[in-house]
Amino acid sequence: MSTPEGPRRVRVTSPRTSAARRPITPTGTREIDEQTRLGEVYMHSLIQSQLRLALAVIGGATVLLGGIPLLFALVPATRTLDVLGVPLPWVILGVAVYPVVYVAARVYVRNAERIEAEFTEFVGRQ
């Protein structure tokens, strides 16, 4: 019994097999992906930048919000002052704190995105 013959195999090659190949240049992303020493330095610099930003924003918010009790302690008249029939400490702690927190969050997000965009641009150029 004879077996039916299937399609014949054909080897397909590029017409440019003898052409010189471009050297593969290492990029920053490749350095990071392969976890080389240079990639570790790149990642360390990104993390350090993010940490500095976080500490600066937290420090600024802490100074502003931490200054509220200091204001009440140093200026006793602020403890009894009323704003539209509501004690000033309640107005500050119940209303004025939220814009400070919101602005701190917006500043952090905007600068964190800027840091990441600069890092991505820098690593892409390498």
CSV table of N, CA, C and O in Angstrom, one decimal:
chain,number,residue,atom,x,y,z
A,1,MET,N,0.8,-1.2,0.0
A,1,MET,CA,0.0,0.0,0.0
A,1,MET,C,0.9,1.3,0.0
A,1,MET,O,1.8,1.3,0.7
A,2,SER,N,0.6,2.2,-0.8
A,2,SER,CA,1.4,3.4,-0.9
A,2,SER,C,0.8,4.5,-0.1
A,2,SER,O,-0.4,4.6,0.0
A,3,THR,N,1.6,5.3,0.5
A,3,THR,CA,1.1,6.4,1.3
A,3,THR,C,1.0,7.7,0.4
A,3,THR,O,1.8,7.9,-0.4
A,4,PRO,N,-0.1,8.4,0.7
A,4,PRO,CA,-0.2,9.6,-0.2
A,4,PRO,C,0.8,10.6,0.2
A,4,PRO,O,1.1,10.8,1.4
A,5,GLU,N,1.4,11.2,-0.8
A,5,GLU,CA,2.5,12.2,-0.6
A,5,GLU,C,1.8,13.6,-0.3
A,5,GLU,O,1.0,14.0,-1.0
A,6,GLY,N,2.3,14.2,0.8
A,6,GLY,CA,1.8,15.5,1.2
A,6,GLY,C,2.5,16.6,0.4
A,6,GLY,O,3.4,16.3,-0.4
A,7,PRO,N,2.2,17.9,0.7
A,7,PRO,CA,2.9,18.9,0.0
A,7,PRO,C,4.4,18.9,0.4
A,7,PRO,O,4.8,18.5,1.4
A,8,ARG,N,5.2,19.3,-0.6
A,8,ARG,CA,6.6,19.3,-0.5
A,8,ARG,C,7.0,20.5,0.4
A,8,ARG,O,6.5,21.6,0.2
A,9,ARG,N,7.9,20.3,1.3
A,9,ARG,CA,8.5,21.3,2.1
A,9,ARG,C,9.4,22.2,1.4
A,9,ARG,O,10.2,21.8,0.6
A,10,VAL,N,9.2,23.5,1.6
A,10,VAL,CA,10.1,24.5,1.0
A,10,VAL,C,10.7,25.4,2.0
A,10,VAL,O,10.0,25.9,2.9
A,11,ARG,N,12.0,25.7,1.9
A,11,ARG,CA,12.6,26.5,2.9
A,11,ARG,C,12.6,27.9,2.3
A,11,ARG,O,13.1,28.2,1.2
A,12,VAL,N,12.1,28.9,3.1
A,12,VAL,CA,12.0,30.3,2.7
A,12,VAL,C,13.1,31.1,3.5
A,12,VAL,O,13.1,31.0,4.7
A,13,THR,N,13.9,31.8,2.8
A,13,THR,CA,14.9,32.6,3.4
A,13,THR,C,14.8,34.0,2.9
A,13,THR,O,14.3,34.3,1.9
A,14,SER,N,15.4,34.9,3.6
A,14,SER,CA,15.5,36.3,3.3
A,14,SER,C,16.5,36.5,2.2
A,14,SER,O,17.6,35.9,2.2
A,15,PRO,N,16.2,37.4,1.2
A,15,PRO,CA,17.2,37.6,0.2
A,15,PRO,C,18.4,38.4,0.7
A,15,PRO,O,19.5,38.4,0.1
A,16,ARG,N,18.3,38.9,2.0
A,16,ARG,CA,19.4,39.6,2.5
A,16,ARG,C,20.2,38.8,3.6
A,16,ARG,O,20.7,39.4,4.6
A,17,THR,N,20.3,37.6,3.5
A,17,THR,CA,21.0,36.8,4.5
A,17,THR,C,22.4,37.1,4.6
A,17,THR,O,23.0,36.9,5.6
A,18,SER,N,23.0,37.6,3.5
A,18,SER,CA,24.4,37.9,3.6
A,18,SER,C,24.7,39.4,4.0
A,18,SER,O,25.8,39.8,4.1
A,19,ALA,N,23.6,40.1,4.2
A,19,ALA,CA,23.8,41.5,4.5
A,19,ALA,C,24.3,41.6,6.0
A,19,ALA,O,24.0,40.8,6.8
A,20,ALA,N,25.1,42.7,6.2
A,20,ALA,CA,25.6,42.9,7.6
A,20,ALA,C,24.4,43.3,8.5
A,20,ALA,O,23.6,44.1,8.2
A,21,ARG,N,24.4,42.7,9.7
A,21,ARG,CA,23.4,43.0,10.6
A,21,ARG,C,23.8,44.2,11.5
A,21,ARG,O,24.9,44.4,11.8
A,22,ARG,N,22.8,45.0,11.8
A,22,ARG,CA,23.0,46.1,12.6
A,22,ARG,C,23.4,45.6,14.0
A,22,ARG,O,22.7,44.7,14.6
A,23,PRO,N,24.3,46.3,14.6
A,23,PRO,CA,24.6,45.9,16.0
A,23,PRO,C,23.5,46.2,16.9
A,23,PRO,O,22.9,47.3,16.8
A,24,ILE,N,23.2,45.4,17.9
A,24,ILE,CA,22.2,45.6,18.8
A,24,ILE,C,22.8,46.5,19.9
A,24,ILE,O,23.7,46.1,20.6
A,25,THR,N,22.2,47.7,20.0
A,25,THR,CA,22.7,48.6,21.1
A,25,THR,C,21.9,48.5,22.3
A,25,THR,O,20.7,48.4,22.3
A,26,PRO,N,22.6,48.4,23.4
A,26,PRO,CA,21.8,48.2,24.7
A,26,PRO,C,21.0,49.5,25.0
A,26,PRO,O,21.6,50.6,24.9
A,27,THR,N,19.8,49.3,25.4
A,27,THR,CA,19.0,50.4,25.8
A,27,THR,C,18.8,50.4,27.3
A,27,THR,O,19.0,49.4,27.9
A,28,GLY,N,18.3,51.5,27.8
A,28,GLY,CA,18.1,51.6,29.2
A,28,GLY,C,17.0,50.6,29.7
A,28,GLY,O,17.2,49.9,30.7
A,29,THR,N,16.0,50.4,28.8
A,29,THR,CA,15.0,49.4,29.2
A,29,THR,C,15.5,48.0,29.2
A,29,THR,O,15.1,47.2,30.1
A,30,ARG,N,16.4,47.7,28.3
A,30,ARG,CA,17.0,46.4,28.3
A,30,ARG,C,17.9,46.2,29.5
A,30,ARG,O,17.9,45.1,30.1
A,31,GLU,N,18.6,47.2,29.9
A,31,GLU,CA,19.4,47.1,31.1
A,31,GLU,C,18.5,46.9,32.3
A,31,GLU,O,18.9,46.1,33.2
A,32,ILE,N,17.4,47.5,32.4
A,32,ILE,CA,16.5,47.3,33.5
A,32,ILE,C,15.9,45.9,33.5
A,32,ILE,O,15.8,45.2,34.5
A,33,ASP,N,15.4,45.5,32.3
A,33,ASP,CA,14.8,44.2,32.1
A,33,ASP,C,15.8,43.0,32.5
A,33,ASP,O,15.4,42.1,33.1
A,34,GLU,N,17.0,43.2,32.1
A,34,GLU,CA,18.0,42.2,32.3
A,34,GLU,C,18.7,42.3,33.7
A,34,GLU,O,19.5,41.5,34.1
A,35,GLN,N,18.2,43.3,34.5
A,35,GLN,CA,18.7,43.5,35.8
A,35,GLN,C,20.2,43.6,36.0
A,35,GLN,O,20.8,43.0,36.8
A,36,THR,N,20.8,44.4,35.1
A,36,THR,CA,22.2,44.6,35.1
A,36,THR,C,22.5,45.7,36.2
A,36,THR,O,21.6,46.3,36.7
A,37,ARG,N,23.8,45.9,36.4
A,37,ARG,CA,24.2,46.9,37.4
A,37,ARG,C,23.7,48.3,37.0
A,37,ARG,O,23.2,49.1,37.8
A,38,LEU,N,23.8,48.6,35.7
A,38,LEU,CA,23.3,49.9,35.2
A,38,LEU,C,21.8,50.0,35.4
A,38,LEU,O,21.3,51.1,35.8
A,39,GLY,N,21.1,48.9,35.1
A,39,GLY,CA,19.6,48.9,35.3
A,39,GLY,C,19.3,49.2,36.8
A,39,GLY,O,18.3,49.9,37.1
A,40,GLU,N,20.1,48.6,37.7
A,40,GLU,CA,19.8,48.8,39.1
A,40,GLU,C,20.0,50.3,39.5
A,40,GLU,O,19.3,50.8,40.3
A,41,VAL,N,21.1,50.9,38.9
A,41,VAL,CA,21.3,52.3,39.1
A,41,VAL,C,20.2,53.2,38.6
A,41,VAL,O,19.7,54.1,39.3
A,42,TYR,N,19.7,52.9,37.4
A,42,TYR,CA,18.5,53.6,36.9
A,42,TYR,C,17.3,53.5,37.8
A,42,TYR,O,16.7,54.5,38.2
A,43,MET,N,17.0,52.3,38.2
A,43,MET,CA,15.8,52.1,39.1
A,43,MET,C,16.0,52.7,40.5
A,43,MET,O,15.1,53.3,41.0
A,44,HIS,N,17.3,52.7,41.0
A,44,HIS,CA,17.6,53.3,42.3
A,44,HIS,C,17.4,54.8,42.2
A,44,HIS,O,16.8,55.4,43.1
A,45,SER,N,17.8,55.4,41.1
A,45,SER,CA,17.6,56.9,40.9
A,45,SER,C,16.1,57.2,40.8
A,45,SER,O,15.7,58.3,41.3
A,46,LEU,N,15.3,56.4,40.1
A,46,LEU,CA,13.9,56.7,40.0
A,46,LEU,C,13.2,56.6,41.4
A,46,LEU,O,12.5,57.5,41.8
A,47,ILE,N,13.6,55.6,42.2
A,47,ILE,CA,13.0,55.4,43.5
A,47,ILE,C,13.4,56.5,44.4
A,47,ILE,O,12.6,57.0,45.2
A,48,GLN,N,14.7,56.9,44.3
A,48,GLN,CA,15.2,58.0,45.2
A,48,GLN,C,14.4,59.3,44.8
A,48,GLN,O,14.1,60.1,45.7
A,49,SER,N,14.2,59.6,43.6
A,49,SER,CA,13.5,60.8,43.2
A,49,SER,C,12.0,60.8,43.7
A,49,SER,O,11.5,61.8,44.2
A,50,GLN,N,11.4,59.6,43.6
A,50,GLN,CA,10.0,59.5,44.1
A,50,GLN,C,10.0,59.6,45.6
A,50,GLN,O,9.1,60.2,46.2
A,51,LEU,N,11.0,59.1,46.3
A,51,LEU,CA,11.1,59.2,47.8
A,51,LEU,C,11.2,60.6,48.2
A,51,LEU,O,10.6,61.1,49.1
A,52,ARG,N,12.1,61.4,47.5
A,52,ARG,CA,12.4,62.8,47.8
A,52,ARG,C,11.1,63.6,47.6
A,52,ARG,O,10.7,64.4,48.5
A,53,LEU,N,10.4,63.3,46.6
A,53,LEU,CA,9.1,64.0,46.3
A,53,LEU,C,8.1,63.7,47.4
A,53,LEU,O,7.4,64.6,47.9
A,54,ALA,N,7.9,62.4,47.8
A,54,ALA,CA,7.0,62.0,48.8
A,54,ALA,C,7.3,62.7,50.1
A,54,ALA,O,6.4,63.2,50.8
A,55,LEU,N,8.6,62.7,50.5
A,55,LEU,CA,9.0,63.3,51.8
A,55,LEU,C,8.8,64.8,51.7
A,55,LEU,O,8.4,65.4,52.8
A,56,ALA,N,9.0,65.5,50.6
A,56,ALA,CA,8.8,66.9,50.5
A,56,ALA,C,7.3,67.2,50.7
A,56,ALA,O,6.9,68.2,51.4
A,57,VAL,N,6.4,66.5,50.0
A,57,VAL,CA,5.0,66.7,50.1
A,57,VAL,C,4.5,66.4,51.5
A,57,VAL,O,3.7,67.2,52.0
A,58,ILE,N,4.9,65.3,52.0
A,58,ILE,CA,4.5,65.0,53.4
A,58,ILE,C,5.0,66.0,54.4
A,58,ILE,O,4.3,66.5,55.3
A,59,GLY,N,6.2,66.5,54.2
A,59,GLY,CA,6.8,67.5,55.1
A,59,GLY,C,6.0,68.8,55.0
A,59,GLY,O,5.7,69.4,56.0
A,60,GLY,N,5.7,69.2,53.8
A,60,GLY,CA,4.9,70.5,53.6
A,60,GLY,C,3.6,70.4,54.2
A,60,GLY,O,3.1,71.3,54.9
A,61,ALA,N,2.9,69.3,54.0
A,61,ALA,CA,1.5,69.1,54.6
A,61,ALA,C,1.6,69.0,56.1
A,61,ALA,O,0.7,69.6,56.8
A,62,THR,N,2.6,68.4,56.6
A,62,THR,CA,2.8,68.3,58.0
A,62,THR,C,3.0,69.6,58.7
A,62,THR,O,2.5,69.9,59.7
A,63,VAL,N,3.8,70.4,58.0
A,63,VAL,CA,4.1,71.8,58.6
A,63,VAL,C,2.8,72.6,58.6
A,63,VAL,O,2.5,73.2,59.6
A,64,LEU,N,2.1,72.5,57.5
A,64,LEU,CA,0.8,73.3,57.4
A,64,LEU,C,-0.2,72.8,58.4
A,64,LEU,O,-0.8,73.6,59.1
A,65,LEU,N,-0.4,71.5,58.4
A,65,LEU,CA,-1.5,71.0,59.3
A,65,LEU,C,-1.0,70.9,60.7
A,65,LEU,O,-1.8,71.1,61.7
A,66,GLY,N,0.3,70.7,60.9
A,66,GLY,CA,0.9,70.7,62.3
A,66,GLY,C,0.9,72.1,62.9
A,66,GLY,O,1.0,72.2,64.1
A,67,GLY,N,0.9,73.1,62.1
A,67,GLY,CA,0.9,74.5,62.5
A,67,GLY,C,-0.4,74.9,63.1
A,67,GLY,O,-0.5,75.9,63.8
A,68,ILE,N,-1.5,74.2,62.8
A,68,ILE,CA,-2.8,74.6,63.3
A,68,ILE,C,-2.8,74.5,64.9
A,68,ILE,O,-3.2,75.5,65.5
A,69,PRO,N,-2.5,73.4,65.5
A,69,PRO,CA,-2.4,73.4,67.0
A,69,PRO,C,-1.5,74.4,67.5
A,69,PRO,O,-1.7,75.0,68.6
A,70,LEU,N,-0.4,74.7,66.8
A,70,LEU,CA,0.6,75.7,67.3
A,70,LEU,C,-0.1,77.1,67.2
A,70,LEU,O,0.1,77.9,68.2
A,71,LEU,N,-0.9,77.3,66.2
A,71,LEU,CA,-1.6,78.6,66.1
A,71,LEU,C,-2.5,78.7,67.3
A,71,LEU,O,-2.6,79.8,67.9
A,72,PHE,N,-3.3,77.7,67.6
A,72,PHE,CA,-4.2,77.8,68.8
A,72,PHE,C,-3.5,78.0,70.1
A,72,PHE,O,-4.0,78.6,71.0
A,73,ALA,N,-2.3,77.4,70.2
A,73,ALA,CA,-1.5,77.5,71.5
A,73,ALA,C,-0.9,78.9,71.6
A,73,ALA,O,-0.9,79.4,72.7
A,74,LEU,N,-0.4,79.4,70.5
A,74,LEU,CA,0.4,80.7,70.6
A,74,LEU,C,-0.6,81.9,70.5
A,74,LEU,O,-0.2,83.0,71.1
A,75,VAL,N,-1.7,81.7,69.9
A,75,VAL,CA,-2.7,82.8,69.8
A,75,VAL,C,-4.0,82.4,70.5
A,75,VAL,O,-4.9,81.9,69.8
A,76,PRO,N,-4.1,82.6,71.8
A,76,PRO,CA,-5.3,82.1,72.5
A,76,PRO,C,-6.6,82.6,72.0
A,76,PRO,O,-7.7,82.0,72.1
A,77,ALA,N,-6.6,83.8,71.4
A,77,ALA,CA,-7.8,84.4,70.9
A,77,ALA,C,-8.5,83.6,69.8
A,77,ALA,O,-9.7,83.6,69.5
A,78,THR,N,-7.6,82.8,69.0
A,78,THR,CA,-8.2,82.0,67.9
A,78,THR,C,-9.1,80.9,68.4
A,78,THR,O,-9.9,80.4,67.7
A,79,ARG,N,-8.9,80.5,69.7
A,79,ARG,CA,-9.7,79.4,70.3
A,79,ARG,C,-11.1,79.8,70.5
A,79,ARG,O,-12.0,79.0,70.4
A,80,THR,N,-11.4,81.1,70.7
A,80,THR,CA,-12.7,81.5,71.0
A,80,THR,C,-13.4,82.3,69.9
A,80,THR,O,-14.5,82.7,70.0
A,81,LEU,N,-12.6,82.6,68.8
A,81,LEU,CA,-13.1,83.4,67.7
A,81,LEU,C,-14.2,82.6,67.0
A,81,LEU,O,-14.0,81.4,66.7
A,82,ASP,N,-15.3,83.2,66.6
A,82,ASP,CA,-16.4,82.6,65.8
A,82,ASP,C,-16.4,83.1,64.4
A,82,ASP,O,-16.2,84.3,64.1
A,83,VAL,N,-16.7,82.2,63.4
A,83,VAL,CA,-16.8,82.6,62.0
A,83,VAL,C,-18.2,82.1,61.6
A,83,VAL,O,-18.5,80.9,61.6
A,84,LEU,N,-19.1,83.1,61.4
A,84,LEU,CA,-20.5,82.8,61.1
A,84,LEU,C,-21.2,81.9,62.1
A,84,LEU,O,-21.9,81.0,61.8
A,85,GLY,N,-20.8,82.2,63.3
A,85,GLY,CA,-21.4,81.4,64.4
A,85,GLY,C,-20.8,80.1,64.7
A,85,GLY,O,-21.2,79.4,65.6
A,86,VAL,N,-19.8,79.8,64.0
A,86,VAL,CA,-19.0,78.5,64.2
A,86,VAL,C,-17.7,78.8,64.7
A,86,VAL,O,-17.0,79.7,64.2
A,87,PRO,N,-17.2,78.1,65.8
A,87,PRO,CA,-15.9,78.4,66.3
A,87,PRO,C,-14.8,78.2,65.3
A,87,PRO,O,-14.9,77.2,64.4
A,88,LEU,N,-13.8,79.1,65.3
A,88,LEU,CA,-12.7,79.0,64.3
A,88,LEU,C,-12.0,77.7,64.2
A,88,LEU,O,-11.7,77.2,63.1
A,89,PRO,N,-11.7,77.1,65.4
A,89,PRO,CA,-11.0,75.7,65.3
A,89,PRO,C,-11.9,74.7,64.5
A,89,PRO,O,-11.3,73.9,63.8
A,90,TRP,N,-13.2,74.7,64.7
A,90,TRP,CA,-14.0,73.8,63.9
A,90,TRP,C,-14.0,74.1,62.4
A,90,TRP,O,-14.0,73.2,61.6
A,91,VAL,N,-14.0,75.4,62.1
A,91,VAL,CA,-13.9,75.8,60.7
A,91,VAL,C,-12.6,75.3,60.1
A,91,VAL,O,-12.6,74.7,59.0
A,92,ILE,N,-11.5,75.6,60.8
A,92,ILE,CA,-10.2,75.2,60.3
A,92,ILE,C,-10.1,73.7,60.2
A,92,ILE,O,-9.7,73.1,59.1
A,93,LEU,N,-10.4,72.9,61.2
A,93,LEU,CA,-10.3,71.5,61.2
A,93,LEU,C,-11.3,70.8,60.4
A,93,LEU,O,-11.1,69.7,59.9
A,94,GLY,N,-12.5,71.4,60.3
A,94,GLY,CA,-13.6,70.7,59.5
A,94,GLY,C,-13.7,71.1,58.1
A,94,GLY,O,-14.2,70.3,57.3
A,95,VAL,N,-13.1,72.2,57.7
A,95,VAL,CA,-13.3,72.7,56.3
A,95,VAL,C,-11.9,73.0,55.7
A,95,VAL,O,-11.6,72.5,54.6
A,96,ALA,N,-11.1,73.7,56.3
A,96,ALA,CA,-9.8,74.2,55.7
A,96,ALA,C,-8.8,73.1,55.5
A,96,ALA,O,-7.9,73.3,54.7
A,97,VAL,N,-8.9,72.0,56.3
A,97,VAL,CA,-7.9,71.0,56.2
A,97,VAL,C,-8.0,70.3,54.8
A,97,VAL,O,-7.0,69.9,54.2
A,98,TYR,N,-9.2,70.1,54.3
A,98,TYR,CA,-9.4,69.3,53.1
A,98,TYR,C,-8.8,69.9,51.8
A,98,TYR,O,-8.2,69.2,51.0
A,99,PRO,N,-8.9,71.2,51.6
A,99,PRO,CA,-8.1,71.8,50.5
A,99,PRO,C,-6.6,71.6,50.6
A,99,PRO,O,-6.0,71.4,49.6
A,100,VAL,N,-6.1,71.7,51.8
A,100,VAL,CA,-4.6,71.5,52.0
A,100,VAL,C,-4.3,70.1,51.5
A,100,VAL,O,-3.3,69.9,50.8
A,101,VAL,N,-5.0,69.1,52.0
A,101,VAL,CA,-4.8,67.7,51.6
A,101,VAL,C,-4.9,67.5,50.1
A,101,VAL,O,-4.1,66.8,49.5
A,102,TYR,N,-6.0,68.1,49.6
A,102,TYR,CA,-6.2,68.0,48.1
A,102,TYR,C,-5.1,68.6,47.3
A,102,TYR,O,-4.6,68.0,46.3
A,103,VAL,N,-4.6,69.8,47.7
A,103,VAL,CA,-3.5,70.4,46.9
A,103,VAL,C,-2.3,69.6,47.1
A,103,VAL,O,-1.5,69.4,46.1
A,104,ALA,N,-2.0,69.1,48.3
A,104,ALA,CA,-0.8,68.3,48.5
A,104,ALA,C,-0.9,67.0,47.6
A,104,ALA,O,0.1,66.6,46.9
A,105,ALA,N,-2.0,66.4,47.5
A,105,ALA,CA,-2.2,65.2,46.6
A,105,ALA,C,-2.0,65.6,45.1
A,105,ALA,O,-1.3,64.8,44.4
A,106,ARG,N,-2.5,66.7,44.7
A,106,ARG,CA,-2.4,67.1,43.3
A,106,ARG,C,-0.9,67.4,43.0
A,106,ARG,O,-0.4,67.1,41.9
A,107,VAL,N,-0.3,68.1,43.9
A,107,VAL,CA,1.2,68.4,43.7
A,107,VAL,C,1.9,67.1,43.6
A,107,VAL,O,2.8,67.0,42.7
A,108,TYR,N,1.7,66.2,44.4
A,108,TYR,CA,2.4,64.9,44.4
A,108,TYR,C,2.2,64.2,43.1
A,108,TYR,O,3.1,63.7,42.4
A,109,VAL,N,0.9,64.0,42.7
A,109,VAL,CA,0.6,63.3,41.5
A,109,VAL,C,1.2,64.0,40.3
A,109,VAL,O,1.8,63.3,39.4
A,110,ARG,N,1.1,65.3,40.1
A,110,ARG,CA,1.6,66.0,39.0
A,110,ARG,C,3.2,65.8,38.9
A,110,ARG,O,3.7,65.5,37.8
A,111,ASN,N,3.8,65.9,40.0
A,111,ASN,CA,5.3,65.8,40.0
A,111,ASN,C,5.7,64.4,39.9
A,111,ASN,O,6.8,64.1,39.2
A,112,ALA,N,5.0,63.4,40.4
A,112,ALA,CA,5.3,62.0,40.2
A,112,ALA,C,5.2,61.6,38.8
A,112,ALA,O,6.1,60.9,38.2
A,113,GLU,N,4.2,62.1,38.1
A,113,GLU,CA,4.0,61.8,36.7
A,113,GLU,C,5.1,62.5,35.9
A,113,GLU,O,5.6,61.9,34.9
A,114,ARG,N,5.6,63.7,36.3
A,114,ARG,CA,6.7,64.4,35.6
A,114,ARG,C,8.0,63.6,35.7
A,114,ARG,O,8.7,63.4,34.8
A,115,ILE,N,8.2,63.1,37.0
A,115,ILE,CA,9.4,62.3,37.2
A,115,ILE,C,9.4,61.0,36.4
A,115,ILE,O,10.4,60.7,35.8
A,116,GLU,N,8.3,60.4,36.3
A,116,GLU,CA,8.2,59.1,35.6
A,116,GLU,C,8.4,59.4,34.1
A,116,GLU,O,9.0,58.6,33.4
A,117,ALA,N,7.8,60.5,33.6
A,117,ALA,CA,7.9,60.8,32.2
A,117,ALA,C,9.4,61.1,31.8
A,117,ALA,O,9.9,60.7,30.8
A,118,GLU,N,10.1,61.9,32.7
A,118,GLU,CA,11.5,62.2,32.4
A,118,GLU,C,12.3,60.9,32.5
A,118,GLU,O,13.2,60.7,31.7
A,119,PHE,N,12.0,60.0,33.4
A,119,PHE,CA,12.7,58.8,33.5
A,119,PHE,C,12.5,57.9,32.3
A,119,PHE,O,13.5,57.4,31.7
A,120,THR,N,11.3,57.8,31.8
A,120,THR,CA,11.0,57.0,30.6
A,120,THR,C,11.7,57.6,29.4
A,120,THR,O,12.3,56.9,28.6
A,121,GLU,N,11.7,58.9,29.3
A,121,GLU,CA,12.4,59.6,28.2
A,121,GLU,C,13.9,59.3,28.3
A,121,GLU,O,14.5,59.0,27.3
A,122,PHE,N,14.5,59.4,29.4
A,122,PHE,CA,15.9,59.2,29.6
A,122,PHE,C,16.3,57.8,29.3
A,122,PHE,O,17.3,57.5,28.6
A,123,VAL,N,15.5,56.8,29.8
A,123,VAL,CA,15.9,55.4,29.6
A,123,VAL,C,15.7,55.0,28.2
A,123,VAL,O,16.4,54.2,27.6
A,124,GLY,N,14.7,55.6,27.5
A,124,GLY,CA,14.4,55.3,26.1
A,124,GLY,C,15.6,55.8,25.2
A,124,GLY,O,15.8,55.3,24.1
A,125,ARG,N,16.2,56.9,25.6
A,125,ARG,CA,17.3,57.5,24.8
A,125,ARG,C,18.6,56.6,25.0
A,125,ARG,O,19.5,56.7,24.1
A,126,GLN,N,18.8,56.0,26.1
A,126,GLN,CA,20.0,55.2,26.3
A,126,GLN,C,20.2,54.0,25.4
A,126,GLN,O,19.4,53.3,25.1
